[in-house]
Coordinates of C-alpha atoms (C1' of nucleotides) in Angstrom, one line a residue:
Chain A
X1 CA 60.0 19.5 4.1
X2 CA 63.3 21.4 3.7
X3 CA 62.1 24.4 1.7
X4 CA 64.6 26.9 3.2
X5 CA 67.3 28.2 1.0
X6 CA 68.5 31.7 2.0
X7 CA 72.3 31.5 2.7
X8 CA 71.9 33.9 5.6
X9 CA 69.5 31.7 7.4
X10 CA 71.6 28.6 6.9
X11 CA 74.7 30.4 8.1
X12 CA 73.1 31.6 11.3
X13 CA 71.6 28.2 12.0
X14 CA 75.0 26.6 11.5
X15 CA 76.7 29.2 13.7
X16 CA 74.0 28.6 16.4
X17 CA 74.4 24.9 16.2
X18 CA 78.1 25.0 16.6
X19 CA 77.9 27.5 19.4
X20 CA 75.3 25.3 21.2
X21 CA 77.3 22.1 21.0
X22 CA 80.4 23.9 22.1
X23 CA 78.7 25.3 25.1
X24 CA 76.9 22.0 25.9
X25 CA 80.3 20.3 25.9
X26 CA 81.5 22.3 28.8
X27 CA 78.4 23.0 30.9
X28 CA 75.8 20.7 29.6
X29 CA 72.3 21.4 28.3
X30 CA 71.1 23.2 31.4
X31 CA 71.3 26.9 32.1
X32 CA 72.2 28.0 28.6
X33 CA 71.2 31.6 28.0
X34 CA 70.2 33.1 24.7
X35 CA 72.7 35.8 25.4
X36 CA 75.7 33.6 25.7
X37 CA 74.5 31.5 22.7
X38 CA 74.2 34.6 20.5
X39 CA 77.6 35.9 21.7
X40 CA 79.3 32.5 21.1
X41 CA 77.8 32.3 17.6
X42 CA 78.7 35.9 16.9
X43 CA 75.2 37.0 16.0
X44 CA 72.7 39.5 17.4
X45 CA 70.6 38.3 20.3
X46 CA 67.4 39.2 18.6
X47 CA 68.3 37.1 15.6
X48 CA 68.0 34.0 17.7
X49 CA 64.3 34.6 18.1
X50 CA 63.9 34.7 14.3
X51 CA 64.8 31.0 14.3
X52 CA 63.8 29.6 17.7
X53 CA 61.3 30.7 20.3
X54 CA 63.5 29.5 23.1
X55 CA 66.7 27.6 24.0
X56 CA 64.7 24.4 24.8
X57 CA 63.0 24.8 21.4
X58 CA 66.4 25.0 19.6
X59 CA 67.7 22.0 21.6
X60 CA 64.5 20.0 20.7
X61 CA 64.9 21.0 17.1
X62 CA 68.4 19.7 16.8
X63 CA 67.4 16.6 18.6
X64 CA 64.7 15.9 16.1
X65 CA 67.0 16.3 13.1
X66 CA 69.4 13.6 14.5
X67 CA 66.6 11.3 15.7
X68 CA 64.9 11.4 12.3
X69 CA 68.2 10.4 10.7
X70 CA 68.5 7.5 13.1
X71 CA 64.8 6.5 12.8
X72 CA 65.1 6.1 9.0
X73 CA 67.9 3.6 9.5
X74 CA 66.4 1.9 12.4
X75 CA 63.2 1.0 10.5
X76 CA 65.2 -1.5 8.5
X77 CA 66.4 -3.4 11.6
X78 CA 65.4 -7.0 11.9
X79 CA 65.9 -8.2 15.5
X80 CA 64.8 -11.7 14.5
X81 CA 68.0 -12.0 12.5
X82 CA 70.0 -10.6 15.4
X83 CA 68.8 -13.5 17.6
X84 CA 68.9 -16.3 15.1
X85 CA 71.8 -15.6 12.8
X86 CA 75.1 -17.1 14.1
X87 CA 78.2 -15.1 14.7
X88 CA 79.8 -14.2 11.4
X89 CA 82.7 -11.9 10.5
X90 CA 80.1 -9.5 9.0
X91 CA 78.1 -8.0 11.9
X92 CA 74.5 -7.1 11.4
X93 CA 74.3 -4.5 8.6
X94 CA 71.8 -2.1 10.0
X95 CA 73.6 -1.9 13.4
X96 CA 76.7 -0.9 11.5
X97 CA 74.8 1.8 9.6
X98 CA 73.4 3.2 12.8
X99 CA 76.9 3.4 14.3
X100 CA 78.3 4.9 11.1
X101 CA 75.6 7.6 11.2
X102 CA 76.4 8.3 14.9
X103 CA 80.1 8.5 14.1
X104 CA 79.4 10.9 11.2
X105 CA 77.7 13.2 13.7
X106 CA 80.2 12.7 16.5
X107 CA 80.0 16.4 17.5
X108 CA 76.4 15.9 18.4
X109 CA 76.4 12.4 19.9
X110 CA 79.5 12.6 21.9
X111 CA 77.9 15.3 24.0
X112 CA 74.3 14.1 24.1
X113 CA 75.3 10.6 25.1
X114 CA 78.1 11.8 27.5
X115 CA 78.1 12.9 31.1
X116 CA 76.7 16.3 30.3
X117 CA 74.1 14.8 28.0
X118 CA 70.4 14.8 27.7
X119 CA 68.2 12.2 29.5
X120 CA 65.3 12.6 27.0
X121 CA 67.6 11.7 24.1
X122 CA 68.9 8.6 25.8
X123 CA 65.3 7.7 26.4
X124 CA 64.3 8.2 22.8
X125 CA 67.2 6.1 21.6
X126 CA 66.3 3.4 24.0
X127 CA 62.6 3.5 23.0
X128 CA 63.7 3.1 19.4
X129 CA 65.6 -0.1 20.2
X130 CA 62.8 -1.4 22.4
X131 CA 60.2 -0.9 19.8
X132 CA 62.1 -3.0 17.3
X133 CA 62.9 -5.6 19.9
X134 CA 59.4 -5.8 21.1
X135 CA 57.8 -6.5 17.7
X136 CA 60.3 -9.2 17.0
X137 CA 60.2 -10.8 20.3
X138 CA 56.4 -11.0 20.4
X139 CA 56.8 -12.7 17.0
X140 CA 59.0 -15.3 18.5
X141 CA 56.8 -15.6 21.6
X142 CA 53.2 -14.8 20.5
X143 CA 51.9 -15.8 23.9
X144 CA 53.9 -13.7 26.3
X145 CA 53.5 -16.4 28.9
X146 CA 55.6 -18.8 26.9
X147 CA 58.7 -16.9 27.8
X148 CA 60.3 -18.1 31.0
X149 CA 61.6 -14.5 31.4
X150 CA 59.4 -11.4 31.5
X151 CA 59.8 -9.9 28.1
X152 CA 59.5 -6.3 29.2
X153 CA 62.5 -6.7 31.6
X154 CA 64.5 -8.5 28.9
X155 CA 63.9 -5.7 26.5
X156 CA 64.8 -3.1 29.2
X157 CA 68.0 -5.0 29.9
X158 CA 69.1 -5.5 26.3
X159 CA 68.3 -2.0 25.1
X160 CA 70.1 -0.3 28.0
X161 CA 73.0 -2.7 27.6
X162 CA 73.5 -1.8 23.9
X163 CA 73.2 1.9 24.7
X164 CA 75.9 1.4 27.3
X165 CA 78.2 0.0 24.7
X166 CA 77.6 2.9 22.4
X167 CA 78.2 5.4 25.2
X168 CA 81.4 3.6 26.1
X169 CA 82.4 3.7 22.4
X170 CA 82.1 7.5 22.4
X171 CA 83.6 7.9 25.8
X172 CA 86.8 6.2 24.6
X173 CA 87.0 8.4 21.6
X174 CA 85.5 6.1 19.0
X175 CA 88.7 4.1 18.7
X176 CA 86.9 1.0 17.3
X177 CA 85.4 0.9 13.9
X178 CA 81.6 0.8 13.7
X179 CA 81.9 -2.8 12.4
X180 CA 83.9 -3.8 15.4
X181 CA 81.5 -2.3 17.8
X182 CA 78.6 -4.0 16.1
X183 CA 80.5 -7.2 16.3
X184 CA 80.9 -6.8 20.1
X185 CA 77.2 -6.1 20.5
X186 CA 76.3 -9.1 18.5
X187 CA 78.6 -11.4 20.4
X188 CA 77.5 -10.3 23.8
X189 CA 73.9 -10.4 22.9
X190 CA 74.2 -14.0 21.7
X191 CA 76.6 -15.4 24.2
X192 CA 75.7 -13.3 27.3
X193 CA 78.2 -11.6 29.6
X194 CA 79.5 -14.8 31.1
X195 CA 79.8 -16.7 27.8
X196 CA 81.6 -13.9 26.1
X197 CA 84.5 -14.0 28.5
X198 CA 84.8 -17.7 28.3
X199 CA 83.1 -18.9 31.5
X200 CA 80.9 -21.9 31.1
Chain B
X1 CA 79.0 14.9 60.1
X2 CA 75.4 15.6 60.9
X3 CA 75.7 18.2 63.7
X4 CA 72.6 20.2 62.9
X5 CA 69.7 19.9 65.3
X6 CA 67.6 23.1 65.2
X7 CA 64.1 22.0 64.4
X8 CA 63.5 25.0 62.3
X9 CA 66.4 24.2 59.9
X10 CA 65.2 20.6 59.6
X11 CA 61.7 21.7 58.9
X12 CA 62.6 24.1 56.1
X13 CA 65.1 21.5 54.6
X14 CA 62.3 18.9 54.6
X15 CA 59.9 21.4 53.0
X16 CA 62.4 22.3 50.4
X17 CA 63.2 18.7 49.6
X18 CA 59.6 17.8 49.2
X19 CA 59.0 20.9 47.0
X20 CA 62.0 20.1 44.9
X21 CA 61.0 16.5 44.2
X22 CA 57.4 17.5 43.5
X23 CA 58.5 20.1 41.0
X24 CA 61.1 17.8 39.4
X25 CA 58.4 15.2 38.9
X26 CA 56.5 17.5 36.6
X27 CA 59.1 19.6 34.8
X28 CA 62.5 17.9 35.4
X29 CA 65.6 19.2 37.1
X30 CA 66.0 22.0 34.6
X31 CA 64.8 25.5 34.9
X32 CA 63.7 25.4 38.5
X33 CA 63.7 28.8 40.1
X34 CA 64.4 29.7 43.7
X35 CA 61.2 31.6 43.6
X36 CA 58.9 28.7 42.7
X37 CA 60.8 26.4 45.0
X38 CA 60.3 28.8 47.9
X39 CA 56.6 29.3 47.1
X40 CA 56.0 25.5 46.7
X41 CA 57.7 25.0 50.1
X42 CA 55.8 27.8 51.7
X43 CA 58.9 29.6 52.9
X44 CA 60.5 32.9 52.2
X45 CA 62.7 33.2 49.2
X46 CA 65.5 34.6 51.2
X47 CA 65.4 31.6 53.6
X48 CA 66.5 29.4 50.7
X49 CA 69.8 31.1 50.6
X50 CA 70.4 30.4 54.3
X51 CA 70.7 26.8 53.3
X52 CA 71.8 26.6 49.7
X53 CA 73.8 29.0 47.5
X54 CA 71.9 27.9 44.5
X55 CA 69.4 25.5 43.0
X56 CA 72.1 23.3 41.5
X57 CA 73.8 23.3 44.9
X58 CA 70.6 22.1 46.5
X59 CA 70.2 19.4 43.9
X60 CA 73.8 18.3 44.3
X61 CA 73.3 18.2 48.0
X62 CA 70.3 15.9 47.9
X63 CA 72.1 13.7 45.3
X64 CA 75.0 13.3 47.7
X65 CA 72.8 12.1 50.5
X66 CA 71.3 9.4 48.4
X67 CA 74.5 8.4 46.8
X68 CA 76.3 8.1 50.1
X69 CA 73.5 5.8 51.3
X70 CA 74.0 3.6 48.2
X71 CA 77.8 3.7 48.4
X72 CA 77.7 2.3 51.9
X73 CA 75.7 -0.7 50.7
X74 CA 77.6 -1.1 47.5
X75 CA 81.0 -1.5 49.2
X76 CA 79.9 -4.9 50.4
X77 CA 79.2 -6.2 47.0
X78 CA 81.2 -9.2 45.7
X79 CA 80.9 -9.5 42.0
X80 CA 83.0 -12.6 42.1
X81 CA 80.1 -14.3 43.8
X82 CA 77.7 -12.8 41.2
X83 CA 79.6 -14.6 38.4
X84 CA 80.3 -17.9 40.1
X85 CA 77.5 -18.7 42.4
X86 CA 74.8 -20.7 40.7
X87 CA 71.2 -19.5 40.5
X88 CA 69.5 -20.0 43.8
X89 CA 66.2 -19.1 45.2
X90 CA 68.0 -16.4 47.3
X91 CA 69.3 -13.8 45.0
X92 CA 72.5 -12.0 45.8
X93 CA 72.1 -10.3 49.2
X94 CA 73.7 -6.9 48.5
X95 CA 71.8 -6.4 45.3
X96 CA 68.6 -6.9 47.3
X97 CA 69.7 -4.4 49.9
X98 CA 70.5 -1.8 47.2
X99 CA 67.1 -2.3 45.7
X100 CA 65.4 -2.1 49.1
X101 CA 67.2 1.1 49.7
X102 CA 66.0 2.5 46.4
X103 CA 62.5 1.4 47.0
X104 CA 62.6 3.0 50.5
X105 CA 63.5 6.3 48.8
X106 CA 61.1 5.9 45.9
X107 CA 60.2 9.6 45.8
X108 CA 63.7 10.4 44.9
X109 CA 64.7 7.6 42.7
X110 CA 61.6 7.4 40.6
X111 CA 62.2 10.9 39.3
X112 CA 66.0 10.8 39.1
X113 CA 66.1 7.5 37.2
X114 CA 63.0 8.5 35.1
X115 CA 62.5 10.4 31.9
X116 CA 62.9 13.8 33.6
X117 CA 65.9 12.5 35.5
X118 CA 69.4 13.6 35.9
X119 CA 72.2 12.3 33.7
X120 CA 74.9 12.8 36.3
X121 CA 73.2 10.6 38.8
X122 CA 72.7 7.8 36.3
X123 CA 76.4 8.1 35.5
X124 CA 77.4 8.0 39.2
X125 CA 75.3 4.9 39.7
X126 CA 76.9 3.3 36.7
X127 CA 80.4 4.2 37.9
X128 CA 79.6 2.6 41.2
X129 CA 78.6 -0.7 39.5
X130 CA 81.6 -0.5 37.1
X131 CA 84.1 0.0 39.9
X132 CA 83.0 -3.1 41.6
X133 CA 82.8 -5.1 38.4
X134 CA 86.3 -4.0 37.4
X135 CA 88.0 -5.0 40.5
X136 CA 86.5 -8.4 40.5
X137 CA 87.0 -9.0 36.8
X138 CA 90.6 -8.1 36.9
X139 CA 90.9 -10.6 39.7
X140 CA 89.4 -13.2 37.4
X141 CA 91.5 -12.1 34.5
X142 CA 94.8 -10.6 35.9
X143 CA 96.1 -10.3 32.4
X144 CA 93.6 -8.3 30.5
X145 CA 94.6 -10.0 27.3
X146 CA 93.4 -13.3 28.6
X147 CA 89.8 -12.3 28.1
X148 CA 88.5 -13.0 24.6
X149 CA 86.2 -9.9 25.0
X150 CA 87.4 -6.4 25.9
X151 CA 86.7 -6.0 29.6
X152 CA 85.9 -2.3 29.4
X153 CA 83.1 -3.0 26.9
X154 CA 81.9 -5.9 28.9
X155 CA 81.6 -3.7 32.0
X156 CA 79.9 -0.9 30.1
X157 CA 77.4 -3.4 28.8
X158 CA 76.7 -5.1 32.1
X159 CA 76.4 -2.0 34.2
X160 CA 74.1 -0.2 31.7
X161 CA 72.0 -3.3 31.5
X162 CA 71.4 -3.6 35.2
X163 CA 70.6 0.1 35.4
X164 CA 68.1 -0.5 32.6
X165 CA 66.4 -3.1 34.7
X166 CA 66.2 -0.9 37.7
X167 CA 64.8 1.9 35.6
X168 CA 62.2 -0.4 34.2
X169 CA 61.4 -1.5 37.7
X170 CA 60.6 2.1 38.8
X171 CA 58.9 2.8 35.4
X172 CA 56.4 0.1 36.0
X173 CA 55.6 1.2 39.6
X174 CA 57.9 -1.1 41.5
X175 CA 55.4 -4.0 41.1
X176 CA 58.0 -6.6 41.8
X177 CA 59.7 -7.2 45.1
X178 CA 63.4 -6.2 45.4
X179 CA 64.1 -10.0 45.7
X180 CA 62.4 -10.7 42.5
X181 CA 64.2 -8.0 40.6
X182 CA 67.5 -9.1 41.9
X183 CA 66.7 -12.6 40.8
X184 CA 66.0 -11.4 37.3
X185 CA 69.3 -9.5 37.2
X186 CA 71.1 -12.6 38.4
X187 CA 69.5 -14.9 35.8
X188 CA 70.0 -12.7 32.9
X189 CA 73.6 -11.9 33.9
X190 CA 74.4 -15.6 34.1
X191 CA 72.4 -17.0 31.2
X192 CA 72.5 -14.0 28.8
X193 CA 69.6 -12.5 26.9
X194 CA 69.2 -15.5 24.6
X195 CA 69.6 -18.1 27.2
X196 CA 67.1 -16.5 29.6
X197 CA 64.3 -16.8 27.1
X198 CA 65.1 -20.4 26.3
X199 CA 66.9 -20.2 23.0
X200 CA 69.9 -22.5 22.6
Chain C
dG1 C1' 73.1 44.9 -13.0
dT2 C1' 69.0 46.5 -11.0
dT3 C1' 65.4 45.8 -7.9
dA4 C1' 62.2 43.9 -4.7
dT5 C1' 62.5 41.0 -0.9
dT6 C1' 63.9 39.7 3.5
dA7 C1' 67.4 38.3 7.1
dT8 C1' 70.0 40.7 10.3
dT9 C1' 71.2 44.4 13.3
dG10 C1' 70.9 47.6 17.2
dA11 C1' 68.5 50.0 20.5
dA12 C1' 64.7 50.4 23.6
dC13 C1' 61.1 48.4 26.4
dA14 C1' 58.7 46.0 30.5
dC15 C1' 59.2 41.9 33.0
dT16 C1' 61.0 38.2 35.9
dA17 C1' 64.4 36.1 38.6
dT18 C1' 68.7 36.6 41.0
dG19 C1' 71.7 37.1 45.1
dT20 C1' 72.5 40.3 48.8
dT21 C1' 71.6 43.4 52.7
dG22 C1' 69.6 45.2 57.1
dA23 C1' 66.1 45.5 60.4
dT24 C1' 62.5 42.9 62.6
dT25 C1' 59.9 38.9 64.3
dA26 C1' 59.6 34.5 66.3
dG27 C1' 61.1 29.9 67.7
dT28 C1' 64.7 27.1 70.1
dG29 C1' 67.9 25.2 73.4
dA30 C1' 69.9 25.6 77.8
Chain D
dT1 C1' 63.6 33.3 81.6
dC2 C1' 67.0 34.6 78.4
dA3 C1' 70.6 34.5 74.9
dC4 C1' 70.9 32.8 70.4
dT5 C1' 69.7 32.4 65.8
dA6 C1' 66.4 30.9 62.1
dA7 C1' 63.0 32.9 59.4
dT8 C1' 60.7 36.9 57.5
dC9 C1' 60.0 41.1 54.9
dA10 C1' 61.3 44.9 52.0
dA11 C1' 64.6 47.0 49.2
dC12 C1' 68.3 46.9 45.9
dA13 C1' 71.4 46.5 41.7
dT14 C1' 72.2 43.1 38.2
dA15 C1' 71.2 40.1 34.4
dG16 C1' 68.5 37.6 31.2
dT17 C1' 64.0 37.5 28.8
dG18 C1' 61.0 38.1 24.9
dT19 C1' 59.2 41.8 22.0
dT20 C1' 59.1 45.9 18.9
dC21 C1' 60.8 49.1 15.5
dA22 C1' 63.5 51.5 12.2
dA23 C1' 67.7 51.0 9.7
dT24 C1' 71.0 48.2 7.3
dA25 C1' 72.8 44.6 4.5
dA26 C1' 72.7 40.4 1.9
dT27 C1' 70.1 37.7 -1.2
dA28 C1' 67.2 35.8 -5.1
dA29 C1' 64.9 36.8 -9.1
dC30 C1' 64.2 39.2 -12.9

DNA sequence: GTTATTATTGAACACTATGTTGATTAGTGA
DNA sequence: TCACTAATCAACATAGTGTTCAATAATAAC
């Protein structure tokens, strides 16, 4: 997989990554030129093409790195537990680990999930959640007709909702600990919006 | 407001709008050139600049039109009712009207809310929902400390969740009627994810 | 430490899109 | 019909693209 070692390559890739995220933070992912990227990174414009064919290619490449990291954690998730385990002081472990991973890479996620962010990443993230939810829900409801509520809409609802919480977490500067955020997600998922604020 | 009448201007604006949405549908909002836009619309490239300064300006302009239409409807919403009125066969009226408006402009919303869509529009839409929710929730909980659940996170959750449902609605080709979608939104908002599928 | 390797640099290239201008044509409203 | 003005067409300087090549510098391996 990672069979690249030359310090020079690593250095320029790091410089490019920093430059990209810095630019994205101010003007979003659109309209970034190779020229400004190279200048911000302090490297020669031609050098960029030794690593990426294109700005979109570089963006996609960085996206993949982060998504792979998330995917590895996600694959351990067990939605069944999420739905059946009662509220405890220890929120669901894998959720916490996902949030910790995101907090570790704040520089990346705060921009991609924010207002200048990337739709495709939000979508991938949502699809990850949905995939897990779907497999577990179809286990709970082998015959889709048994559910009094269309499962696809339920999944669309719950996945978007949790992403909304994560976005708000970054938007407010990650003031809460991953554990606390996971705890909120668990409570609202179990009790629903009305129940969580104390309405009957 | 709308004091433009010349048929020629209306014609080219319509042609440009159609061309834009058609292009966006295939390659998203990014990297659209004035040249391809003019060609797709069958107008002279220079003519574009008689109407818009820029591609982003045109995009922003079309966004505003749609958002203003939504805003006018949204301002009638009464979240209080959403939270207190029991499930009836008639879902909340304003929600239905918003969904009807969106369905009327399917060509626009199916792309902007979809995978190739625009983050800023999703954000504006979410902010609209949040504004309404916030004013109503602070009415229910004048002292923010009274809520056992942080209101900002609750609002982030609920607004994203409902947008997720709308996105899924367009994603699946608007098979349900606006009334049916509004009914789903109401049920899940009241009963929560677990309650709506019949779990205790 | 020397050497072979290779990433980076800098300059040049043709190409595409930009945004603007001025003169001309053609459609519109009164 | 006629004054007005939107749309067209060609031309322009500018800026970014993606590529190539020779020269330079840093690196890894011996």
